[in-house]
Tab-separated table of C-alpha atoms and ligand atoms in Angstrom:
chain	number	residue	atom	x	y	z
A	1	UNK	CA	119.491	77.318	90.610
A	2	UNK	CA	115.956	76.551	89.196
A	3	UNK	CA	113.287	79.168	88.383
A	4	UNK	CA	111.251	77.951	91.136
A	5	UNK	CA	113.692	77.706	93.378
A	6	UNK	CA	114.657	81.116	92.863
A	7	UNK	CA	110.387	81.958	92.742
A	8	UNK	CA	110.679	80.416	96.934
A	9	UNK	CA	113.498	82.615	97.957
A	10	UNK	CA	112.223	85.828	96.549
A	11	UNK	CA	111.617	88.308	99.329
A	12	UNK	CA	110.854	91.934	98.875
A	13	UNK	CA	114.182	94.334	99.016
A	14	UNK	CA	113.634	96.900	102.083
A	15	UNK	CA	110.723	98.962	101.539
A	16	UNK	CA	108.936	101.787	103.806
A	17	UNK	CA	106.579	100.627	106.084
A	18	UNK	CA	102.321	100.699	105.171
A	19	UNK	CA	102.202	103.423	107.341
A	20	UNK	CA	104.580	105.209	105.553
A	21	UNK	CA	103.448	104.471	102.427
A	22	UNK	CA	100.142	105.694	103.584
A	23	UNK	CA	101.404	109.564	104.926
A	24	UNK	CA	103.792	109.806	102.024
A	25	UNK	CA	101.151	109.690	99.244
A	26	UNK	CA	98.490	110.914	101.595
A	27	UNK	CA	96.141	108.055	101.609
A	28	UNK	CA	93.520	109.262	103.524
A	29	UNK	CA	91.040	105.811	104.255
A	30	UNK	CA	87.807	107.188	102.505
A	31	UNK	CA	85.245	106.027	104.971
A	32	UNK	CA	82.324	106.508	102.693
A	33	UNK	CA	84.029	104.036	100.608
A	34	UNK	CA	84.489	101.648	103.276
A	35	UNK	CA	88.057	101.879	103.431
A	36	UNK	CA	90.460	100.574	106.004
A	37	UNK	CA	93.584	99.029	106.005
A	38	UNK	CA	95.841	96.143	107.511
A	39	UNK	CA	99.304	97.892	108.407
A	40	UNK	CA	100.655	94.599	110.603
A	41	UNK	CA	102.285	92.319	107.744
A	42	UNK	CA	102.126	89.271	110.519
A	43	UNK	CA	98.581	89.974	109.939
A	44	UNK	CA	98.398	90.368	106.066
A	45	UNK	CA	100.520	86.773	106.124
A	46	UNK	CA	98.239	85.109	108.113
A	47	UNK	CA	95.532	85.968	105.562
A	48	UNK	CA	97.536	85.031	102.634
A	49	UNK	CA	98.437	81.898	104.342
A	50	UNK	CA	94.811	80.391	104.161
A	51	UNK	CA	95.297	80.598	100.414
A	52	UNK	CA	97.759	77.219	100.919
A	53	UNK	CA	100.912	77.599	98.776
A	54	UNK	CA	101.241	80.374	96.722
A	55	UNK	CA	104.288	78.759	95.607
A	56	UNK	CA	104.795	80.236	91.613
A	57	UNK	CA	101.453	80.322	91.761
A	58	UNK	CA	99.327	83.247	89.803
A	59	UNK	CA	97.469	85.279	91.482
A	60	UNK	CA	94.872	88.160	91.711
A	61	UNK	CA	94.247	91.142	94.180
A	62	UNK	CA	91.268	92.829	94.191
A	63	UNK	CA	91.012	95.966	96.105
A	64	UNK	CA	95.572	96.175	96.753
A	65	UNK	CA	94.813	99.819	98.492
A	66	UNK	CA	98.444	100.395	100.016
A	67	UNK	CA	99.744	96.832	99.297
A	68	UNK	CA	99.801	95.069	102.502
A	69	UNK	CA	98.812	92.072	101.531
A	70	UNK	CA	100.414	92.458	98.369
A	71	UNK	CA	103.756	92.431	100.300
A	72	UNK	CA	102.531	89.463	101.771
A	73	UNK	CA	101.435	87.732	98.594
A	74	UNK	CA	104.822	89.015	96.760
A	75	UNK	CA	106.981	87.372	99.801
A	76	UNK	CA	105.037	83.651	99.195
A	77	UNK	CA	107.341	83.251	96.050
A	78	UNK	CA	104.359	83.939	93.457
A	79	UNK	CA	104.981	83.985	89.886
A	80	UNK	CA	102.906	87.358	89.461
A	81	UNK	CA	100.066	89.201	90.611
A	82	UNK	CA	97.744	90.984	89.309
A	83	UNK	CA	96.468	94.051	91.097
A	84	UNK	CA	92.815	95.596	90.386
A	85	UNK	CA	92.224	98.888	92.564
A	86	UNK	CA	89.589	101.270	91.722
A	87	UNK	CA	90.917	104.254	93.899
A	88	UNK	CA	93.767	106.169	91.760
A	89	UNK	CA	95.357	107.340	94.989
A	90	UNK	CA	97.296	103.826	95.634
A	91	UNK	CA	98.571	103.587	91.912
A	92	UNK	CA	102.033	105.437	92.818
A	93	UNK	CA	102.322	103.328	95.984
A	94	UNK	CA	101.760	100.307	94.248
A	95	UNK	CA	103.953	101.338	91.237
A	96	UNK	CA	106.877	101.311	94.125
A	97	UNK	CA	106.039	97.708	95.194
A	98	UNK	CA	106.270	96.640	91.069
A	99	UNK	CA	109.534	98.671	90.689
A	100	UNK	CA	110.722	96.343	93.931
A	101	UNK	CA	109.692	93.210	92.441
A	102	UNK	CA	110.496	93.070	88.229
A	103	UNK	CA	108.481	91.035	86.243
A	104	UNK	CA	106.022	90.134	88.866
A	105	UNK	CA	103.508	92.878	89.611
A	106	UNK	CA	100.374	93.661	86.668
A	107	UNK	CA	98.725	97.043	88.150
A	108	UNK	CA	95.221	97.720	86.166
A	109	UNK	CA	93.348	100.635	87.663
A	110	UNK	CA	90.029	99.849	87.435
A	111	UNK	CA	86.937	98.471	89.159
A	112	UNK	CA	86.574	94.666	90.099
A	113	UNK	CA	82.664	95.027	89.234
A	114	UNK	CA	82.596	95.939	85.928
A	115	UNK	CA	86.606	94.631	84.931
A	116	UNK	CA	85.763	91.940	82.173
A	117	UNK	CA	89.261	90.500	81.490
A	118	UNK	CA	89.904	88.518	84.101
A	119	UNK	CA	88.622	85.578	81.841
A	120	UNK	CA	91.852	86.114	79.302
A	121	UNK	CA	93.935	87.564	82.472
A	122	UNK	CA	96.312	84.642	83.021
A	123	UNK	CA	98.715	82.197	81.168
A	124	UNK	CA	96.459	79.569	79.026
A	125	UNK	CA	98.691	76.787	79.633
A	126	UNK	CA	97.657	77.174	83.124
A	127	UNK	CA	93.830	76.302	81.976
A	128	UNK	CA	92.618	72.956	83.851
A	129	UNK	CA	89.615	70.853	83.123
A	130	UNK	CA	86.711	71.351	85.503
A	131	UNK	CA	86.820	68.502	87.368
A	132	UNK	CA	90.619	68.163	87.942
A	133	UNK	CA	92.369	69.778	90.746
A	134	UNK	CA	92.212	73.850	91.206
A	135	UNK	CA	94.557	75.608	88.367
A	136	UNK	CA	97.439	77.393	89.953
A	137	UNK	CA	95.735	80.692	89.699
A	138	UNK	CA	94.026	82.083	93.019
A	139	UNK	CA	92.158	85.145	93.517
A	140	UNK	CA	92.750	87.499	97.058
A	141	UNK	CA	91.139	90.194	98.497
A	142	UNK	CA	89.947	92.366	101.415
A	143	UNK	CA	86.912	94.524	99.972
A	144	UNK	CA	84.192	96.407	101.938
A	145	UNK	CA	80.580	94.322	102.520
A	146	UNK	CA	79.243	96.619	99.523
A	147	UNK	CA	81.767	95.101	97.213
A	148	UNK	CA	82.635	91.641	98.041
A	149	UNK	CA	78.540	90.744	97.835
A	150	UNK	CA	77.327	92.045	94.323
A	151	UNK	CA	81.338	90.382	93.518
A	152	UNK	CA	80.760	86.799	95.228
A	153	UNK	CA	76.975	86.379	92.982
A	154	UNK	CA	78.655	87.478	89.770
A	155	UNK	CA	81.194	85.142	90.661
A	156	UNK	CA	78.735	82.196	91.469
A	157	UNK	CA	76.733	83.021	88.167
A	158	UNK	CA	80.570	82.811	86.379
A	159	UNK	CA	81.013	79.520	88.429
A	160	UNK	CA	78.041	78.077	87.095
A	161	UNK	CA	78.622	79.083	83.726
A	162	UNK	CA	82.072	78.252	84.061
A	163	UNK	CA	82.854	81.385	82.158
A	164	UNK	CA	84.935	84.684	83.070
A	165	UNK	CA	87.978	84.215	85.420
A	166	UNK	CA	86.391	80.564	85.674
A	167	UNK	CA	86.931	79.623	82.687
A	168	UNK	CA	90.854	78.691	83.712
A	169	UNK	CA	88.915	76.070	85.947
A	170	UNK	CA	88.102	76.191	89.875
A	171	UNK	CA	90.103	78.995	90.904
A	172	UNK	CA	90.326	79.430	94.608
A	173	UNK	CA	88.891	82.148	96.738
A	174	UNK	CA	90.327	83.659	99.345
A	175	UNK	CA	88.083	86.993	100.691
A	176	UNK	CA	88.472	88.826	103.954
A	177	UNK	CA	85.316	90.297	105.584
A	178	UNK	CA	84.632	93.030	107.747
A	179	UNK	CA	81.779	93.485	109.925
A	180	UNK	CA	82.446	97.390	110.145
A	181	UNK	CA	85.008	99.801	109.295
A	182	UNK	CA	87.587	100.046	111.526
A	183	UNK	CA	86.856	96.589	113.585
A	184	UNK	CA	90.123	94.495	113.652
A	185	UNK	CA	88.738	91.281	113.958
A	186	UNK	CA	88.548	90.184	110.256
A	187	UNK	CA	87.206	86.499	109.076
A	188	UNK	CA	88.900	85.059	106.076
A	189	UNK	CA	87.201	82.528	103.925
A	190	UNK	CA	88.435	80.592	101.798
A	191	UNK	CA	86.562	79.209	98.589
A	192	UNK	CA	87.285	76.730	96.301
A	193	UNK	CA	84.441	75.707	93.848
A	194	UNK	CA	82.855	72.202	93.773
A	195	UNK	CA	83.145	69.860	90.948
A	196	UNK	CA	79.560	69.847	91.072
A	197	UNK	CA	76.888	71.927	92.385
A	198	UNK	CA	74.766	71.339	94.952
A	199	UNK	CA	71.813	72.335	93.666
A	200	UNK	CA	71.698	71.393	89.965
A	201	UNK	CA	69.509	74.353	88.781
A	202	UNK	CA	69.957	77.746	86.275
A	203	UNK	CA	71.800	79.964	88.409
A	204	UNK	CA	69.022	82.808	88.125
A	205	UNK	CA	66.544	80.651	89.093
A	206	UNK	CA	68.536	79.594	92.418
A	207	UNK	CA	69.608	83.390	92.635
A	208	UNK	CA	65.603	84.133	92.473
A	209	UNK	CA	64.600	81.839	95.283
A	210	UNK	CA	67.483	82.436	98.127
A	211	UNK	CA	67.041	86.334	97.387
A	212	UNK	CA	63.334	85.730	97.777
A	213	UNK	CA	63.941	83.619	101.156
A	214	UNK	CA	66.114	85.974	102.387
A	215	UNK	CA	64.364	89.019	101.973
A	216	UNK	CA	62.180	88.691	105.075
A	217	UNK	CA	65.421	87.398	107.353
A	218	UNK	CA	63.593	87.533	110.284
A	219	UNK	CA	60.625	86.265	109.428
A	220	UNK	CA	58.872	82.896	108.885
A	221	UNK	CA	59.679	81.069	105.184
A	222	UNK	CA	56.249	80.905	104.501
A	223	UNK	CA	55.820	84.363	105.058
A	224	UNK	CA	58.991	85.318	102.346
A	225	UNK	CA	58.077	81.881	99.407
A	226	UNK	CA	54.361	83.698	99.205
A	227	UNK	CA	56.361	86.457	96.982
A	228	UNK	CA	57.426	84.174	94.277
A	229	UNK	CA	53.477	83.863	93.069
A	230	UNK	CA	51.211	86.560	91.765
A	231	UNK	CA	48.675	87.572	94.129
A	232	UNK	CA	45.752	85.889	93.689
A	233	UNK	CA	46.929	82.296	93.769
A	234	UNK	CA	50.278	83.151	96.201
A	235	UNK	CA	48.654	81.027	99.808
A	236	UNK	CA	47.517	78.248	98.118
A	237	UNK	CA	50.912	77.886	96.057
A	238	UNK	CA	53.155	78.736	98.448
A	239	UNK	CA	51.694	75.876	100.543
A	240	UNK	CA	52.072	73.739	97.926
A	241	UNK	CA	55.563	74.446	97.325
A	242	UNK	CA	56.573	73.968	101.166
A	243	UNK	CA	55.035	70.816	101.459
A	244	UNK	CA	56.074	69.548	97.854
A	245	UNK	CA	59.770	70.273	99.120
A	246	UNK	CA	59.368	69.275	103.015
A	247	UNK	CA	60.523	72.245	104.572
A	248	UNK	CA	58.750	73.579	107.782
A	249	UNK	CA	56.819	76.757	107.154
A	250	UNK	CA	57.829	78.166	110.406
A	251	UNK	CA	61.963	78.371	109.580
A	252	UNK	CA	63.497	81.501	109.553
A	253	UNK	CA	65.439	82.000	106.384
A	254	UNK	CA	68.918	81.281	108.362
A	255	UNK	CA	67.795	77.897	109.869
A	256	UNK	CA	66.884	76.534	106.232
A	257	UNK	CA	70.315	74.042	104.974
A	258	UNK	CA	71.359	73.483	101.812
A	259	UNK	CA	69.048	70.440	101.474
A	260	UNK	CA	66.295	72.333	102.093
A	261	UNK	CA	67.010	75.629	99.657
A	262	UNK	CA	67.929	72.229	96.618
A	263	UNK	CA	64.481	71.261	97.708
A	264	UNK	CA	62.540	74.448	97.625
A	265	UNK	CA	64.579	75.085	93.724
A	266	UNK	CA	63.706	71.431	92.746
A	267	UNK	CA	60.315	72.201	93.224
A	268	UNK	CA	59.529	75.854	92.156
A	269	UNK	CA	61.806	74.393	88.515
A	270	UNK	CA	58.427	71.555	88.471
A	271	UNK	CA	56.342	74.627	89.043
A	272	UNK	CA	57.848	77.272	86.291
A	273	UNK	CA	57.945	74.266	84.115
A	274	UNK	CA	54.444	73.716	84.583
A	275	UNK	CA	53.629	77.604	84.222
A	276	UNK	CA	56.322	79.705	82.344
A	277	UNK	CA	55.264	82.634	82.675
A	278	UNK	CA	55.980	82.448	87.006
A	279	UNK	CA	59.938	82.304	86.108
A	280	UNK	CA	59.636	86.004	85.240
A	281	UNK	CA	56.869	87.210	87.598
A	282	UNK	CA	58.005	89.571	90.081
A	283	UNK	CA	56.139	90.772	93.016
A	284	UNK	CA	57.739	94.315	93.184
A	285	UNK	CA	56.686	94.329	89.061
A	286	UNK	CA	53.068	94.165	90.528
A	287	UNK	CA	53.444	96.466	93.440
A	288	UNK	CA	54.272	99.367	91.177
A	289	UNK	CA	51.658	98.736	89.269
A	290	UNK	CA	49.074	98.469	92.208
A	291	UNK	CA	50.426	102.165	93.191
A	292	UNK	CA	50.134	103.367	89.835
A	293	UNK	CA	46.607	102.078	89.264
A	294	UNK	CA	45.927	103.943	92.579
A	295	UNK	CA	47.647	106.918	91.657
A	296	UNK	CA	45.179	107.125	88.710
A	297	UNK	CA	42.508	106.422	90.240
A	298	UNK	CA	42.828	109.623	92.345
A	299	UNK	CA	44.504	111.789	89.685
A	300	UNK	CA	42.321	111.598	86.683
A	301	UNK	CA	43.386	114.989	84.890
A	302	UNK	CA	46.567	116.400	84.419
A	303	UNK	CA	45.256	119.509	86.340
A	304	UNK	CA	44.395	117.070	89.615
A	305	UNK	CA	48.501	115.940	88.922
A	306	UNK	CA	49.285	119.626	89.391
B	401	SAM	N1	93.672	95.388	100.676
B	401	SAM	C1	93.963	96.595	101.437
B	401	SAM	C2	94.231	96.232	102.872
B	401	SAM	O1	93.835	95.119	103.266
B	401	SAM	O2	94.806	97.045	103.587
B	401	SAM	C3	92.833	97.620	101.345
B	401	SAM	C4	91.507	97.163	101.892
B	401	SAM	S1	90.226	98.358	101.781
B	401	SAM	C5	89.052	97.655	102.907
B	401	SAM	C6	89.426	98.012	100.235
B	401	SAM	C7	90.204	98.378	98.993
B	401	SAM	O3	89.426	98.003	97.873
B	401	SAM	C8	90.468	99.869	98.837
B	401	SAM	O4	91.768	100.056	98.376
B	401	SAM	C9	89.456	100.305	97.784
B	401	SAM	O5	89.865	101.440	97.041
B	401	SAM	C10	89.372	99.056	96.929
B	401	SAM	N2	88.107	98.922	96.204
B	401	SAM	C11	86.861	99.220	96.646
B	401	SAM	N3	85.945	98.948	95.706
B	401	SAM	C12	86.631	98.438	94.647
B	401	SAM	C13	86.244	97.968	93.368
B	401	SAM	N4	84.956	97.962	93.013
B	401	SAM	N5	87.181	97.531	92.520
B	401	SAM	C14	88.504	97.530	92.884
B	401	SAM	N6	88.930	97.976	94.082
B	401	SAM	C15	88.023	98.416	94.952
């Protein structure tokens, strides 16, 4: 029989249940840490599913908390995963699922944020060029709102550099979100990166305008764009910028498309190029020192301070 073959036909030996797991190492879900858990494994396959074929693939779980979807990952015939889980309170559950399945479980305690090996975390030969097809190397997870969003920009900015786990080539994504803790429904999206980027731009500067436009969601664009320009010239060049990229003024943030958000980088690039020093000006930068100068203004001693 083939390795491969073999890889298709593993299936976990019997196991306890999640919920079992879960009362016999006392794994309270920490709610200030967002925590919740899938215990139905038709569930957890369903997820893993929109991954495609998992098939001796390699792959990475962020956030493993009692292994559901390990199990479910495990049972899809991978060659390994790779588990990151910040809480130490699933390591001995986890542990079990390893001892179940030799060779095939990597268990690093630590936290997805700041972990900085994923980038030298799987087999080179499995490195592929940029624009070929995805590598064999997919990353899962189900991670509280708080997490998944700081992780999906440093992701982006390691897309665009092509650097840390991306450096093995366009990984696939495949993150669960939840609206709240404790709500069952759960959407699944799956990512896989594009040869090339839609908007052809530093990835700071493209960070620094959708932040900016997003800020205000419920507002008018104009309203938000005004904050990319210092004070005293911000009407007249947010105007400019609007009309140089042909986006409405009156938008909300959420009804601008991807054409418009290239157009509205496209331009304020002309515009940085033009005047360097706007790249790095930041409105908040000039609140604090509005308050200050107020501050002095009506404390002039230390005394008046006091
Ligand atoms: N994947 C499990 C499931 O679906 O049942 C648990 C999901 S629970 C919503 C999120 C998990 O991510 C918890 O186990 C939590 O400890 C872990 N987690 C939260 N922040 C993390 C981080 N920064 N790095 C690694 N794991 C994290």
């Amino acid at each position: 029989m083939t390795a491969s073959r073999q890889a298709v036909m593993f299936r976990l030996p019997p196991l306890p249940t999640i919920g079992e797991i879960i009362k016999l190492f006392k794994l309270k879900a920490e709610k200030q840490l967002s925590q919740n858990f899938l215990l139905d494994l038709r569930l957890t396959d369903k997820i893993v599913r929109k991954a495609g074929s998992l098939k001796d693939a390699h792959v990475c779980e962020v956030g493993p908390g009692p292994g559901g979807i390990t199990r479910s990952i495990l049972n899809a015939g991978v060659a390994e995963v790779l588990l990151i889980e910040k809480d130490p309170r699933f390591i001995p559950g986890l542990q079990m699922l390893s001892d179940a399945a030799p060779g095939k479980v990597r268990i690093v305690h630590g936290d997805i944020l700041t972990y900085n090996k994923l980038g030298k975390a799987f087999p080179e030969h499995l490195m592929k060029n940029w624009e070929d097809d995805p590598p064999d190397i997919h990353i899962i997870g189900n991670l509280p709102f708080s997490v998944s969003t700081p992780l999906i920009i440093k992701w982006l900015e390691n897309i665009s550099k092509r650097d840390g786990p991306f450096r093995y080539g366009r990984i696939q994504m495949t993150l669960t979100f939840q609206k709240e803790v404790g709500e069952v429904d759960v959407t699944v999206v799956h990512f896989t990166p594009l040869v090339q980027p839609k908007i052809e731009q530093p990835f700071k500067l493209v960070e620094k305008v959708v932040r900016t436009v997003f800020q205000f969601r419920r507002k008018y664009c104009h309203q938000s764009v005004r904050v990319l320009f210092p004070e005293a010239e911000r009407l007249e060049k947010a105007e400019q910028l609007l009309k140089l990229a042909d986006v409405d003024p009156i938008l909300r943030p959420t009804q601008l498309s991807m054409f418009h958000f290239k157009s509205l980088c496209d331009v304020y690039r002309k515009m940085c190029d033009e005047d360097p020093k706007l790249f790095t000006y930041n409105y908040r930068d000039e609140l604090t020192e509005k308050r200050n100068r107020k501050r002095s203004r009506f404390c002039k001693t230390e005394d008046d301070v006091i």
